[in-house]
Short mmCIF file of C-alpha atoms and ligand atoms in Angstrom, two decimals:
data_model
loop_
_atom_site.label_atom_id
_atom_site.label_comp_id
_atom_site.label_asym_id
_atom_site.label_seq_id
_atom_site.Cartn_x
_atom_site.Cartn_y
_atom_site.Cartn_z
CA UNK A 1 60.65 78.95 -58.00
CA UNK A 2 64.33 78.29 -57.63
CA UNK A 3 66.50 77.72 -60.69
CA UNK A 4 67.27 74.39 -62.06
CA UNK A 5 70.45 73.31 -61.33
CA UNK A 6 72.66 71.93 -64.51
CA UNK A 7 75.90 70.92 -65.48
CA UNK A 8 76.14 71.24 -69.55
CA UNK A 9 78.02 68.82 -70.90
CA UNK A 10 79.57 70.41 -74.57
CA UNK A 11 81.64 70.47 -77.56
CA UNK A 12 82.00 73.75 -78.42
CA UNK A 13 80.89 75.01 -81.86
CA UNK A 14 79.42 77.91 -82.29
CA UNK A 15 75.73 76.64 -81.25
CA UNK A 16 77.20 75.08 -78.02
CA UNK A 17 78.48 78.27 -77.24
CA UNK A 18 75.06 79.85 -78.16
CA UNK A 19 73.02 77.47 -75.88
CA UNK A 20 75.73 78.02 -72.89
CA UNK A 21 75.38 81.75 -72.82
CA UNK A 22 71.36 81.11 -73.19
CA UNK A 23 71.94 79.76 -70.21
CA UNK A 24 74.67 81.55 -68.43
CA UNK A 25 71.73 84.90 -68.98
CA UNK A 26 68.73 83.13 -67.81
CA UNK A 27 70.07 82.92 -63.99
CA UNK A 28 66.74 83.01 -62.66
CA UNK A 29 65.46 79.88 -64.64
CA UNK A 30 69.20 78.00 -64.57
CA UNK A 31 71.81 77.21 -62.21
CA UNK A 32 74.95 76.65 -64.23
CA UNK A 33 76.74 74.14 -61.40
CA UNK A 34 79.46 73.59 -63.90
CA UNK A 35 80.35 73.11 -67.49
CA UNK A 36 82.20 69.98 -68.62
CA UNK A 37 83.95 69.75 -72.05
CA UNK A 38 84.11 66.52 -74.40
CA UNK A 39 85.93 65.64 -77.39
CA UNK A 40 83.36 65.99 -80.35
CA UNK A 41 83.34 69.14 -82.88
CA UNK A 42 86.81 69.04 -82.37
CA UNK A 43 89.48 67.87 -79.96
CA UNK A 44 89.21 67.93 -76.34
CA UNK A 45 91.40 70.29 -75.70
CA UNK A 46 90.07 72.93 -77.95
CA UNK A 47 86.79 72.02 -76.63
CA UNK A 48 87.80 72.92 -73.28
CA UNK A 49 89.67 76.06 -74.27
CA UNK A 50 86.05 77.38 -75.94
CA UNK A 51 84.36 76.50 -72.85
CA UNK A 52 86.37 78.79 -71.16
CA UNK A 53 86.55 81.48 -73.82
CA UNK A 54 82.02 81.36 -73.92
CA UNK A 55 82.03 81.84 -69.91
CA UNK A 56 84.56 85.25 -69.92
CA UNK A 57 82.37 86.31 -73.47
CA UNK A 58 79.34 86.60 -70.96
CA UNK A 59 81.45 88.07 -67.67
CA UNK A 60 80.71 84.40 -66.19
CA UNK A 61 84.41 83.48 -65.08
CA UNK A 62 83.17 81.78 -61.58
CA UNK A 63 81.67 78.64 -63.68
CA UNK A 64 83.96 75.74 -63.15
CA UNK A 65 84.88 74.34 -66.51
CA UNK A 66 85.92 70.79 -66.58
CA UNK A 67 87.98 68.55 -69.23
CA UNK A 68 86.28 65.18 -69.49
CA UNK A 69 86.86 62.38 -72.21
CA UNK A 70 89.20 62.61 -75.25
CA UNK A 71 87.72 59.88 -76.91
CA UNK A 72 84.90 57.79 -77.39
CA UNK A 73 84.04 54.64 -75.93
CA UNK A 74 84.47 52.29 -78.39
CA UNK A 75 85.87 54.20 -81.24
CA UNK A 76 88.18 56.60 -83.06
CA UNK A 77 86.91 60.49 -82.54
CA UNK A 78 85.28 61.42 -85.38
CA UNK A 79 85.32 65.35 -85.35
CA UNK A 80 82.93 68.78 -87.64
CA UNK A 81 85.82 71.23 -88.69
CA UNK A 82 84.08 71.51 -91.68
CA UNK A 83 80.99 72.70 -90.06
CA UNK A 84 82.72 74.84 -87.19
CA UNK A 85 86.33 75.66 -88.39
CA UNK A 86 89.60 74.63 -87.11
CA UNK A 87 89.27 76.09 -83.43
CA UNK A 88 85.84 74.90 -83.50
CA UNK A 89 85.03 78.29 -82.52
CA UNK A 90 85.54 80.46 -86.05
CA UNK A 91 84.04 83.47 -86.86
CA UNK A 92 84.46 85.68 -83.98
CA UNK A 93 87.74 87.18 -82.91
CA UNK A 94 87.80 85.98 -79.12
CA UNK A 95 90.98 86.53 -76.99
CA UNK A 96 92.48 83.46 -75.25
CA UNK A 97 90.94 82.74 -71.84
CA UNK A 98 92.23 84.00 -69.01
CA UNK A 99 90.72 81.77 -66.96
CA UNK A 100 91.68 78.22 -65.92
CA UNK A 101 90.34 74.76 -66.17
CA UNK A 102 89.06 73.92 -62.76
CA UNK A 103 91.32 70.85 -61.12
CA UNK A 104 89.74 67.04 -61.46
CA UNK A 105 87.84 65.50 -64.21
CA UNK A 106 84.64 66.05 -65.85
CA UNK A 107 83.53 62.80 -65.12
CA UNK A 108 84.04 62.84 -61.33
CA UNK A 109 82.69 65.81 -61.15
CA UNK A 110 79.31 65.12 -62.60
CA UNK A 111 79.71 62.06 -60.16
CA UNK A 112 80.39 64.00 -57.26
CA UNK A 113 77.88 66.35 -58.09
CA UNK A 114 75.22 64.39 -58.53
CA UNK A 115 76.26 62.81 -55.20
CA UNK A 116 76.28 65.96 -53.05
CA UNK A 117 72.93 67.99 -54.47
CA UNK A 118 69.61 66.30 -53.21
CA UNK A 119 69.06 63.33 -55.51
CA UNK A 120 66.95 64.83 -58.47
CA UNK A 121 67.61 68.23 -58.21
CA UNK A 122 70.33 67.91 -61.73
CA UNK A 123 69.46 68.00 -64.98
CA UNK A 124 72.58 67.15 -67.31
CA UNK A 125 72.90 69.13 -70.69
CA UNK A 126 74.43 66.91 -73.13
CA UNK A 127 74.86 69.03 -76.46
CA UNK A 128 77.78 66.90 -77.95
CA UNK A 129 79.07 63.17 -77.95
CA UNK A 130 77.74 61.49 -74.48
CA UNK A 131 80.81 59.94 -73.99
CA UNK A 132 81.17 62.35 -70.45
CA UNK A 133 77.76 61.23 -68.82
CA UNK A 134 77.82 57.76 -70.05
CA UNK A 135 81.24 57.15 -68.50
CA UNK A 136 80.21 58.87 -65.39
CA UNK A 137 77.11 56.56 -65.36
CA UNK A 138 79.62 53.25 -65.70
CA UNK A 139 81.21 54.38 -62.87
CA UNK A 140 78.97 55.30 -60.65
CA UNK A 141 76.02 53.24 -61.50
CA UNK A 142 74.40 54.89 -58.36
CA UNK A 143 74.01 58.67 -60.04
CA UNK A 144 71.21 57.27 -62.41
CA UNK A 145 68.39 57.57 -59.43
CA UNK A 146 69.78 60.99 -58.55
CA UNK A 147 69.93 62.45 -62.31
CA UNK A 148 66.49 65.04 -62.34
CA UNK A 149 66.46 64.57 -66.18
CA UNK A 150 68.80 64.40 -69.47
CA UNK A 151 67.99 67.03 -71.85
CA UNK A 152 69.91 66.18 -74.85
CA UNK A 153 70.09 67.51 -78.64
CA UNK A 154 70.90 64.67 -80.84
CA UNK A 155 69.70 62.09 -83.00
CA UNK A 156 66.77 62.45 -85.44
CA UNK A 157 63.67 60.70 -86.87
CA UNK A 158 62.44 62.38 -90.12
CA UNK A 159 64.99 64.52 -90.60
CA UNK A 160 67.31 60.85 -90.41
CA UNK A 161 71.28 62.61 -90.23
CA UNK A 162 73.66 64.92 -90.85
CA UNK A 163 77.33 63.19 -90.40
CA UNK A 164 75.95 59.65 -92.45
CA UNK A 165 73.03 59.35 -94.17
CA UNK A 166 71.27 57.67 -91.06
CA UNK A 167 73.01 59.38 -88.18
CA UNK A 168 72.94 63.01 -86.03
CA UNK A 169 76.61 64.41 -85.07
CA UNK A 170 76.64 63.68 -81.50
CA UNK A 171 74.94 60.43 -81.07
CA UNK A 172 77.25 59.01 -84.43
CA UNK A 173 80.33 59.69 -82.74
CA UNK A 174 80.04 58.08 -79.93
CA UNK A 175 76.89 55.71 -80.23
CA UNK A 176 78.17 53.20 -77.39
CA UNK A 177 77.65 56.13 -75.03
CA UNK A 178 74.56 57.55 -76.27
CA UNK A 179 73.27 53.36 -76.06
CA UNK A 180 74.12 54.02 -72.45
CA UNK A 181 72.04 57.00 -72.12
CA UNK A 182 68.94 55.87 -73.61
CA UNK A 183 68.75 52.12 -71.38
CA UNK A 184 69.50 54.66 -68.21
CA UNK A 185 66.47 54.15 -66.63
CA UNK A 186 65.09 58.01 -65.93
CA UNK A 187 63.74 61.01 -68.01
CA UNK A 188 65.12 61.74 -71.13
CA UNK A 189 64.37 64.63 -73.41
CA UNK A 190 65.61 64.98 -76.93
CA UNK A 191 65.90 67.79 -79.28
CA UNK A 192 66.94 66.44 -82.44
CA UNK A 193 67.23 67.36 -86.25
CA UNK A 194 63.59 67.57 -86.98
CA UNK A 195 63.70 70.58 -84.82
CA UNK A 196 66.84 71.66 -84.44
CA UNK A 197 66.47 71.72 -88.36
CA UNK A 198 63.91 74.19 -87.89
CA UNK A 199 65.73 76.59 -85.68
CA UNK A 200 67.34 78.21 -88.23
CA UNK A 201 69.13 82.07 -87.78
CA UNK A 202 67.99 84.14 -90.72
CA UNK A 203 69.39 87.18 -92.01
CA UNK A 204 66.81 89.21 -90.06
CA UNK A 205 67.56 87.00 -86.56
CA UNK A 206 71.18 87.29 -87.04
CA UNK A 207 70.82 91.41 -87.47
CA UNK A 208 68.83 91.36 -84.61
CA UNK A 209 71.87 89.65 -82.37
CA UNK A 210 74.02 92.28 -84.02
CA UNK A 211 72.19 94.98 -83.53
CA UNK A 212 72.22 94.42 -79.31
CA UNK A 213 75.73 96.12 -80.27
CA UNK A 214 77.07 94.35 -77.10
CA UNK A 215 80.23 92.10 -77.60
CA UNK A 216 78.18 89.16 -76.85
CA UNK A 217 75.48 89.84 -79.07
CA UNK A 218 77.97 91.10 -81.94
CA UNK A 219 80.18 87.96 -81.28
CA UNK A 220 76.76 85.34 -81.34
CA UNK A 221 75.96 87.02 -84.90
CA UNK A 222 79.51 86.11 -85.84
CA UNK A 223 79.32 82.98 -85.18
CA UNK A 224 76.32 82.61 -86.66
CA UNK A 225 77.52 83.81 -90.04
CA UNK A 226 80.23 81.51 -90.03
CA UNK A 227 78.57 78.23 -89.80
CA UNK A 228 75.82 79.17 -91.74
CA UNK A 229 78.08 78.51 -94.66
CA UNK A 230 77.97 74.62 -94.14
CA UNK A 231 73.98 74.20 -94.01
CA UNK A 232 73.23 76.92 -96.59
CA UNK A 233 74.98 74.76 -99.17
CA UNK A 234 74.68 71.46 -98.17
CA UNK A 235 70.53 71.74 -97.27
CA UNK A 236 69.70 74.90 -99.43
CA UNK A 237 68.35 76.10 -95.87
CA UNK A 238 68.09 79.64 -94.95
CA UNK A 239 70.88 80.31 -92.43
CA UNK A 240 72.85 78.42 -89.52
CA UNK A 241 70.74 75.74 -87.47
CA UNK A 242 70.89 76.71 -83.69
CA UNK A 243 70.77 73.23 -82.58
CA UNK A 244 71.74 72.87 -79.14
CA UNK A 245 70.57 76.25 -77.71
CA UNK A 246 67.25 74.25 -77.78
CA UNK A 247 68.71 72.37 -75.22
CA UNK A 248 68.80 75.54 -73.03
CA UNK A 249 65.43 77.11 -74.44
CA UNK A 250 63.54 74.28 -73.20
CA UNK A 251 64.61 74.48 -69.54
CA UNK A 252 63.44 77.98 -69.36
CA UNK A 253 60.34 78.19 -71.74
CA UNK A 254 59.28 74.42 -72.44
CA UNK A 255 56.05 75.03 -73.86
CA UNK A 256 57.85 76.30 -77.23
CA UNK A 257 58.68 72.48 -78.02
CA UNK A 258 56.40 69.76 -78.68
CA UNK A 259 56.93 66.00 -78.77
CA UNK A 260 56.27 62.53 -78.18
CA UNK A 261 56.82 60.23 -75.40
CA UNK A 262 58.39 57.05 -77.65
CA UNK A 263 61.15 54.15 -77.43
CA UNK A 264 64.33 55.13 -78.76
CA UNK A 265 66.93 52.68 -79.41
CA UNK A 266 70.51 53.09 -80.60
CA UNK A 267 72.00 51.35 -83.71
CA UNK A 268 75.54 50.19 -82.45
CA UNK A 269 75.95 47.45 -84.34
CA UNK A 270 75.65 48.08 -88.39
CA UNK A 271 78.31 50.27 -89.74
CA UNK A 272 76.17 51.67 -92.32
CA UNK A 273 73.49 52.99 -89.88
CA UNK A 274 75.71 53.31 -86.97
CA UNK A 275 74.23 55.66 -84.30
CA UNK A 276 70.99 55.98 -86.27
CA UNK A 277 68.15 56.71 -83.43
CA UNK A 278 65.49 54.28 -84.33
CA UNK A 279 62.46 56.48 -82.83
CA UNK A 280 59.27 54.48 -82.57
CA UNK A 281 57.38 57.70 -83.77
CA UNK A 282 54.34 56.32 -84.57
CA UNK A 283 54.15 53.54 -81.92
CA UNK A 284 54.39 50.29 -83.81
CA UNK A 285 57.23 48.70 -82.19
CA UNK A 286 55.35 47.42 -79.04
CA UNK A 287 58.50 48.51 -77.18
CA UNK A 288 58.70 50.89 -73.63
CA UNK A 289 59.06 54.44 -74.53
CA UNK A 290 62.14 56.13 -72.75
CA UNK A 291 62.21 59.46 -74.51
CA UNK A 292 60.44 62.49 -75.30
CA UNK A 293 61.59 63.11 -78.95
CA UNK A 294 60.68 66.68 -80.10
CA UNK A 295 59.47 67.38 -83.39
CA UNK A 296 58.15 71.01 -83.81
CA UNK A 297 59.57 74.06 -81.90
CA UNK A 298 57.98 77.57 -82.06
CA UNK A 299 60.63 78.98 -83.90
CA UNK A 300 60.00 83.01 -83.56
CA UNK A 301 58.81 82.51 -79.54
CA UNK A 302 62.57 80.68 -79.43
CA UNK A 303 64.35 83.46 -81.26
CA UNK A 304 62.69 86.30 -79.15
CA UNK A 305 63.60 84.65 -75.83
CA UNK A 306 67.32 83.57 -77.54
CA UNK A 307 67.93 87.70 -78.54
CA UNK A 308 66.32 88.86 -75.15
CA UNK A 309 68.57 86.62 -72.68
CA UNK A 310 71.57 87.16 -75.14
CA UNK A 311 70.94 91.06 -74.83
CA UNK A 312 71.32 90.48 -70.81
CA UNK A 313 75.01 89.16 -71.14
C1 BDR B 1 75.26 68.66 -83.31
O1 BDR B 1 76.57 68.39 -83.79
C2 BDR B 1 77.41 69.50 -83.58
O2 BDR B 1 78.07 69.81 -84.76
C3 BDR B 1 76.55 70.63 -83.06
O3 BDR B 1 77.25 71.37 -82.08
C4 BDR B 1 75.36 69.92 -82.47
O4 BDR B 1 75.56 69.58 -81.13
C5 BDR B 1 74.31 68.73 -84.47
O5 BDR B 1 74.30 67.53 -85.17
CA1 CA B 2 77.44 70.45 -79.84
#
């Protein structure tokens, strides 16, 4: 079969940078068609800059990296240096990309994109604020019947959030966006705490990046010892969460994720819940489901594909 063909839409933090280079060594499942950088974990341009820095890490310097929105729709950027450091990228000693920004914006691109492949042949990658797609999506209302799918990590159900008490990172920040993306129309699938919670690098899984002794694998176990600091005391949990490399783990090995097709709806309204996902888990709303929400992953099956497809790089 021929590889899906994806644009990843990203924040970069450390588990961005994880799912990208998931991605960047699986070419024979994925297509990277480009890689387009949003405000989020921290400011856009930094964001950019780590895009950039992830594709030379894995020899991948023919990716077209895109800047895309510096803000969110409707309000101030709300950023996670205190999960991911000041560059966003901390832990690893990377050099400063040689490579350049490709020309245009993110948002056209995914537009043009969208308009040149054979309609649903795409599947966007959100793994940070949707601000990007949703703004592509306002402006070219026609891209929503050519979008293959939206494989997203945010939001959460049981696991309810991470940035307030009732709201996920990405979907918080920007919830006007992420409103956008659930009413789209077409398939969604969502990876969101309840997993990603479970996805967890232990000390074993992080000396098992290390020990591929490559610079990618050495610089992924970096990483991963540097945000691990945030969960470890904040959720007692074991090590760092690898949230959005589920993202990329599902396009190439789906059947380690299991979920529910439900209705999701976005709280945009309350500022004490804002950008809570309200996931009809359990079906009583009466209300069209739009969204497969995951809730269990097969955690070692993930990590042995994650430390075999990093170990290609
Ligand atoms: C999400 O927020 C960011 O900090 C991570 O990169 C991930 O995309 C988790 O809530
Ligand atoms: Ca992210």
């Amino acid at each position: 079969m021929a590889p899906r063909k994806i644009i990843i839409d990203t924040d970069p933090g450390q588990d961005d940078a994880v799912a990208i280079l998931l991605a960047l060594g699986s070419p024979d499942e994925i297509e990277v068609l480009g890689i387009t950088a949003v405000a989020g974990n921290v400011p856009l341009a930094l964001t950019a800059k780590n895009s950039l820095m992830v594709c030379e890490l894995a020899g991948k310097v023919d990716v077209p990296v895109y800047a895309g929105c510096k803000a969110p729709l409707g309000r101030e950027l709300v950023t996670a240096e205190h999960v991911h450091g000041k560059t966003g990228l901390d832990g690893p000693t990377l050099p400063d990309p040689v490579m350049q920004l490709t020309e245009g914006h993110a948002v056209d691109f995914i537009i043009e994109t969208l308009r040149r492949e054979k309609s649903g042949t795409v599947t966007l990658c959100p793994l940070g604020p949707l601000t990007n797609i949703a703004t592509a999506l306002q402006k070219a209302p026609d891209i929503a019947d050519r979008i293959a799918e939206i494989v997203l990590m945010g939001g959460a159900y049981f696991e309810v959030g991470n940035i307030t008490p009732a709201a996920e990172f990405n979907i918080h920040v920007d919830p006007q966006a992420a409103d956008i993306i659930f009413k789209y129309g077409g398939m969604i699938t969502v990876m969101p705490l309840d997993v990603t919670h479970k996805a967890l690098v232990t000390k074993e899984r992080n000396d098992a990046f290390r020990a591929l002794g490559t610079p990618v694998g050495i610089a992924v176990a970096e990483m991963t010892e540097f945000f691990e600091r945030f969960d470890k005391e904040k959720y007692g949990s074991l090590g760092a969460p690898l949230h959005d490399p589920c993202v990329t783990a599902y396009l190439i090995k789906p059947e380690l994720f299991k979920g529910r097709f439900v209705n999701v709806e976005i709280e945009t309204q309350s500022e004490l819940t804002m950008g809570m996902t309200v996931a009809d888990w359990w079906g009583v709303s009466g209300r069209t489901p739009n969204a497969t929400f995951m809730g269990n992953i097969d955690v070692d099956g993930f990590f042995a594909l994650l430390t075999e497809r990093i170990g290609r790089l």
